[in-house]
Short mmCIF file of C-alpha atoms in Angstrom, two decimals:
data_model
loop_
_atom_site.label_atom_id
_atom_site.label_comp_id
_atom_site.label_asym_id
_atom_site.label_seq_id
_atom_site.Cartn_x
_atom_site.Cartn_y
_atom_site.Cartn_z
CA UNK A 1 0.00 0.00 0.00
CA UNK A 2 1.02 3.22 -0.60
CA UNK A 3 0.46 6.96 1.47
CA UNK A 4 1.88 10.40 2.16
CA UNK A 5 3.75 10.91 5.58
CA UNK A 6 3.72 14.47 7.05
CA UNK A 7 4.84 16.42 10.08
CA UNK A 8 3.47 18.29 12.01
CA UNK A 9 4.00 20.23 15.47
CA UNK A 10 1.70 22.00 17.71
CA UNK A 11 2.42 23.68 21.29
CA UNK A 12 -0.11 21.63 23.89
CA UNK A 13 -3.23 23.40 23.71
CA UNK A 14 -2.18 25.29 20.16
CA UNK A 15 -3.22 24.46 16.42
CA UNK A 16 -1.17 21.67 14.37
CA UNK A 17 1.34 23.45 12.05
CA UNK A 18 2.89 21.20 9.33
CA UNK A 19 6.80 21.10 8.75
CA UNK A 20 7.44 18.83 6.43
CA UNK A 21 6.07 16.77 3.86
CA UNK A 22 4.50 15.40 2.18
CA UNK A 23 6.57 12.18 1.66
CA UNK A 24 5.81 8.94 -0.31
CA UNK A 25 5.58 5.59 1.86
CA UNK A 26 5.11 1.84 1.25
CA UNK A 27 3.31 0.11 4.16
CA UNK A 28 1.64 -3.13 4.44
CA UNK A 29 1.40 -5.51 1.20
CA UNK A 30 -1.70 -6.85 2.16
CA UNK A 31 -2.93 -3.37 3.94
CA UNK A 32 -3.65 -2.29 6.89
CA UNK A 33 -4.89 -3.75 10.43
CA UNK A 34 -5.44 -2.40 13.65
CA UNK A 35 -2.75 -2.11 16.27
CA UNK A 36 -2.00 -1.47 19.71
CA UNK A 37 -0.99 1.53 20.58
CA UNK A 38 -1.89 5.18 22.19
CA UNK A 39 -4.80 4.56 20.37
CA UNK A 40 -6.43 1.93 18.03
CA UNK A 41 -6.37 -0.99 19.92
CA UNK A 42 -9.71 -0.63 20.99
CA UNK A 43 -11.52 -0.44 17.33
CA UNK A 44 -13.72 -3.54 15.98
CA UNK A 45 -12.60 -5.03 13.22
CA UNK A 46 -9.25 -7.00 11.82
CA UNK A 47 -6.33 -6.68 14.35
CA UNK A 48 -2.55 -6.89 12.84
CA UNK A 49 -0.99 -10.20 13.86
CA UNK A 50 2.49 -11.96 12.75
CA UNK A 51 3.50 -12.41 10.10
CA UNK A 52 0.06 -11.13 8.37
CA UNK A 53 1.35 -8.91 5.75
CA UNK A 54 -0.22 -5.73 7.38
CA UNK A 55 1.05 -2.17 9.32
CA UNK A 56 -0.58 -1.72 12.46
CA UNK A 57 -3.10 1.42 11.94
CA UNK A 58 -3.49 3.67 15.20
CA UNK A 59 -1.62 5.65 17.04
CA UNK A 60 1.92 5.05 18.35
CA UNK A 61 4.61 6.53 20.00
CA UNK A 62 7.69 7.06 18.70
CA UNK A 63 10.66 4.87 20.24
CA UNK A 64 14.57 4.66 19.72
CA UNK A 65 16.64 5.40 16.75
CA UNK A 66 18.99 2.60 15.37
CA UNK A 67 21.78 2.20 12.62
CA UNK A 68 24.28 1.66 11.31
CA UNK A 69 26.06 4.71 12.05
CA UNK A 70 28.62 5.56 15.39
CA UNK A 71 26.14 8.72 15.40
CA UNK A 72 22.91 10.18 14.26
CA UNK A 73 23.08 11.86 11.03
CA UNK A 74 24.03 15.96 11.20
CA UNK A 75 21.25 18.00 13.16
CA UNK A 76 20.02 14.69 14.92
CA UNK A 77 19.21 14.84 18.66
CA UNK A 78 17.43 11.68 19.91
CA UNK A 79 17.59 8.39 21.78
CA UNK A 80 20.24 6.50 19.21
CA UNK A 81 21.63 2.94 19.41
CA UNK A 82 24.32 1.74 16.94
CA UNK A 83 23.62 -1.87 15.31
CA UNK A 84 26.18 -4.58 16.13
CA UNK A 85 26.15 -8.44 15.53
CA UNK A 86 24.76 -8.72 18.72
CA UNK A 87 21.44 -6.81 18.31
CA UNK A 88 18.41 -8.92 18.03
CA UNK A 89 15.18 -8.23 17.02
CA UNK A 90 12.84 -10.82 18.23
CA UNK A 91 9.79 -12.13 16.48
CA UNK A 92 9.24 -15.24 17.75
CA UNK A 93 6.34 -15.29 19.59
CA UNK A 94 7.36 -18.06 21.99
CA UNK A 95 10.19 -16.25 23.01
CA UNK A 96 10.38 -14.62 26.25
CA UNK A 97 11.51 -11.57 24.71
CA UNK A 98 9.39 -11.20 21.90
CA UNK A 99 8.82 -7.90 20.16
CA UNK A 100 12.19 -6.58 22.31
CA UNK A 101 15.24 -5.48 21.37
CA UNK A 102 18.03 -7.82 23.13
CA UNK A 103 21.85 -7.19 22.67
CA UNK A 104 23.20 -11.93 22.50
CA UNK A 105 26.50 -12.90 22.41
CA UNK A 106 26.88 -13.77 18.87
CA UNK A 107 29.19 -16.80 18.95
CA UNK A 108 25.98 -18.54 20.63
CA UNK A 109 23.48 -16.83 18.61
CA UNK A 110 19.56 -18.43 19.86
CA UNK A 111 17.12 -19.59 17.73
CA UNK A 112 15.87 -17.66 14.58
CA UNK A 113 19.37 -15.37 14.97
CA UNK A 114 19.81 -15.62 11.07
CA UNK A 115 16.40 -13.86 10.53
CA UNK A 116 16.25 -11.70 13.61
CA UNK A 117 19.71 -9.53 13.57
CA UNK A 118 19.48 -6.08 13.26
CA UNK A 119 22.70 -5.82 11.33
CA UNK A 120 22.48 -8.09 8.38
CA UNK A 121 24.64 -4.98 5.75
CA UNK A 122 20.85 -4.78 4.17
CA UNK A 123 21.30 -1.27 3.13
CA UNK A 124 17.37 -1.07 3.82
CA UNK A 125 17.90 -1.23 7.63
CA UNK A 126 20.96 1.14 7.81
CA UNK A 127 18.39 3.43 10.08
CA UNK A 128 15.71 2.21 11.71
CA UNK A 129 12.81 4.22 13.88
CA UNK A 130 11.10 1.60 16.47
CA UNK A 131 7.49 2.28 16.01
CA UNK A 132 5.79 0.80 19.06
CA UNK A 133 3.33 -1.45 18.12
CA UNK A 134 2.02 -3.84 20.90
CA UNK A 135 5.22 -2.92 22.81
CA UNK A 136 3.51 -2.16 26.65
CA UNK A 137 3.48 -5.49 27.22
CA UNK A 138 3.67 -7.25 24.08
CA UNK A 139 1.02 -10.31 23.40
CA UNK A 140 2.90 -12.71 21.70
CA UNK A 141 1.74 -12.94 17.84
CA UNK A 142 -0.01 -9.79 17.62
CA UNK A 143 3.06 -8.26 15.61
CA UNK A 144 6.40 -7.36 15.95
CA UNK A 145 9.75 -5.64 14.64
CA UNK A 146 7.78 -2.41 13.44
CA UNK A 147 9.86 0.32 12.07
CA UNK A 148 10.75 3.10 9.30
CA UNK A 149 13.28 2.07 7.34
CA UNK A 150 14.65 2.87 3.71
CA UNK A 151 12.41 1.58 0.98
CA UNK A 152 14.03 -1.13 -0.92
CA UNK A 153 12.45 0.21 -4.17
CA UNK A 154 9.62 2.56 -5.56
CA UNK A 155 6.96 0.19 -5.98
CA UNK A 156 7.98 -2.41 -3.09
CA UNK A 157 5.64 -2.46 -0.15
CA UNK A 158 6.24 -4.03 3.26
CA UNK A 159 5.13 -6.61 5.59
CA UNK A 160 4.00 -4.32 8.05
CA UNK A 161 6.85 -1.79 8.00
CA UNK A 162 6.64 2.03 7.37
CA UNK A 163 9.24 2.52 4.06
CA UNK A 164 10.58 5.56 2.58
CA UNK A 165 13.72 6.84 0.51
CA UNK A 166 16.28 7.51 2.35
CA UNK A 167 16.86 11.43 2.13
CA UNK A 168 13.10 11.66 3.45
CA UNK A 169 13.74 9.00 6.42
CA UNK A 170 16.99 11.30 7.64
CA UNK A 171 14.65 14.28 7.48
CA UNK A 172 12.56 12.04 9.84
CA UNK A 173 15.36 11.57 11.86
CA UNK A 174 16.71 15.18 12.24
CA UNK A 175 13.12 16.41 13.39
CA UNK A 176 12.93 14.05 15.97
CA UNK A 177 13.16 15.44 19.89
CA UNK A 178 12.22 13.73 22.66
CA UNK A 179 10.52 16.74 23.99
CA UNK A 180 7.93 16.55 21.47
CA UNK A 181 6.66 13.78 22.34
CA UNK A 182 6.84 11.91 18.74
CA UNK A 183 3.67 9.72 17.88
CA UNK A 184 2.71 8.36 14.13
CA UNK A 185 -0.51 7.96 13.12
CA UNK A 186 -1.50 5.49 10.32
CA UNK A 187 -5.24 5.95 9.18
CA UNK A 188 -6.79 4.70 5.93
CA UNK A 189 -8.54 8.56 4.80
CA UNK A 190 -12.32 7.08 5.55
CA UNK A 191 -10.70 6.23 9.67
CA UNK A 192 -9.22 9.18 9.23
CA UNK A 193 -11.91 11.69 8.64
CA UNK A 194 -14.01 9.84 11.38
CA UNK A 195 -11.17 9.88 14.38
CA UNK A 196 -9.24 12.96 13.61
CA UNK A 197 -11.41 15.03 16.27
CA UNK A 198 -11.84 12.79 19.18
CA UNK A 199 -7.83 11.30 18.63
CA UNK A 200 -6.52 15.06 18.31
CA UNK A 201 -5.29 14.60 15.34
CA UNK A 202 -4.60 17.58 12.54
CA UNK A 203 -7.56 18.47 10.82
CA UNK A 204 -7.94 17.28 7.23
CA UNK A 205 -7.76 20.59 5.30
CA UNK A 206 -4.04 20.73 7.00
CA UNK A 207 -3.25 18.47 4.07
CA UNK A 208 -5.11 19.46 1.13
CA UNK A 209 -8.59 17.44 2.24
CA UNK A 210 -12.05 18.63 2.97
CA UNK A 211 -13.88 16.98 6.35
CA UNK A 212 -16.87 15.50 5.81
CA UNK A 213 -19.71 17.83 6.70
CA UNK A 214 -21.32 16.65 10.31
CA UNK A 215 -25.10 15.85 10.36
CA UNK A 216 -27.18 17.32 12.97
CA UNK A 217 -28.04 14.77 15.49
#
């Protein structure tokens, strides 16, 4: 699936003012499915699970930086781990530490190590932003290991990740402060234009769209 990712800001009690964007992402191959988040979690309908082809759609906070990299890139100023052969990724959901990030001596590697490392020299993962999805505890199989991460080409979607090129995921990176408060959202436009009020989200003419008119009850 495809969308448009955009930032915006607001002091608490002020209006949303956009920054930046808007920027072309790849998310789920097989769409979308709700999440648990800030919000989301409590919606009817199809909930993400493993290895189900889908991004997690709700509201999320914003969790650590990882790469690559001894550093973030220039103008960067936020939680930042650098990637070693020791950093694990689990998505196993009969682990203990599924849906964690675990640091494992690599000359006895556990189970699923191959698949799990977060340093594999897949140019695709040379930053990663933890989106965190069913992360307070997690519930083994509802989904795991969600991040942004480079796009691996223009037309490529994920299996549940948010994807991007690479200049735009660095911009992503740079405007990222822990006093903000970071959250993504991830709405299909219908969702969207039904939540945006009660979830305190920025109104749809912010981006170029029209909310629907409100009946009178």
């Amino acid at each position: 699936m495809r969308g448009e990712l955009r930032l915006f800001e607001r002091a608490r009690g002020g209006d949303w003012t956009a920054v930046a964007g808007p920027f072309p992402v790849l998310f789920g191959k097989n769409g979308i499915a709700w999440g648990t988040g800030l919000a989301g979690q409590n919606e009817p309908g199809l909930r993400k699970k493993e290895r189900d082809g889908r991004a997690p759609a709700g509201v999320f906070e914003i969790g650590q930086v990882f790469g690559y990299e001894a550093r973030l890139p220039p103008g960067g100023d936020y939680r930042y781990h650098q990637v070693t052969e020791a950093d694990v990724w689990s998505d196993d959901p009969r682990s203990p530490n599924y849906n964690r990030h675990i640091v494992i001596d690599p000359k006895n590697p556990p189970d699923n190590y191959t698949h799990e490392k977060m340093r594999s020299g897949d140019f695709a993962y040379h930053w990663l932003i933890e989106i965190r999805h069913n992360s307070d505890p997690p519930v083994p199989g509802a989904g795991s290991a969600i991040f942004f991460h480079i796009r691996r080409g223009v037309n490529r979607p994920t299996t549940g990740c948010t994807t991007m090129a690479q200049e735009n995921l660095v911009k992503l990176i740079t405007w990222l402060r822990a006093k903000r408060h970071p959250c993504y959202a991830l709405l299909a436009a219908n969702e969207y234009d039904k939540k945006w009020r009660s979830w305190n989200l920025p109104p749809p003419d912010a981006f170029g769209r029209s909310a629907p008119a409100s009946l009178p009850r």
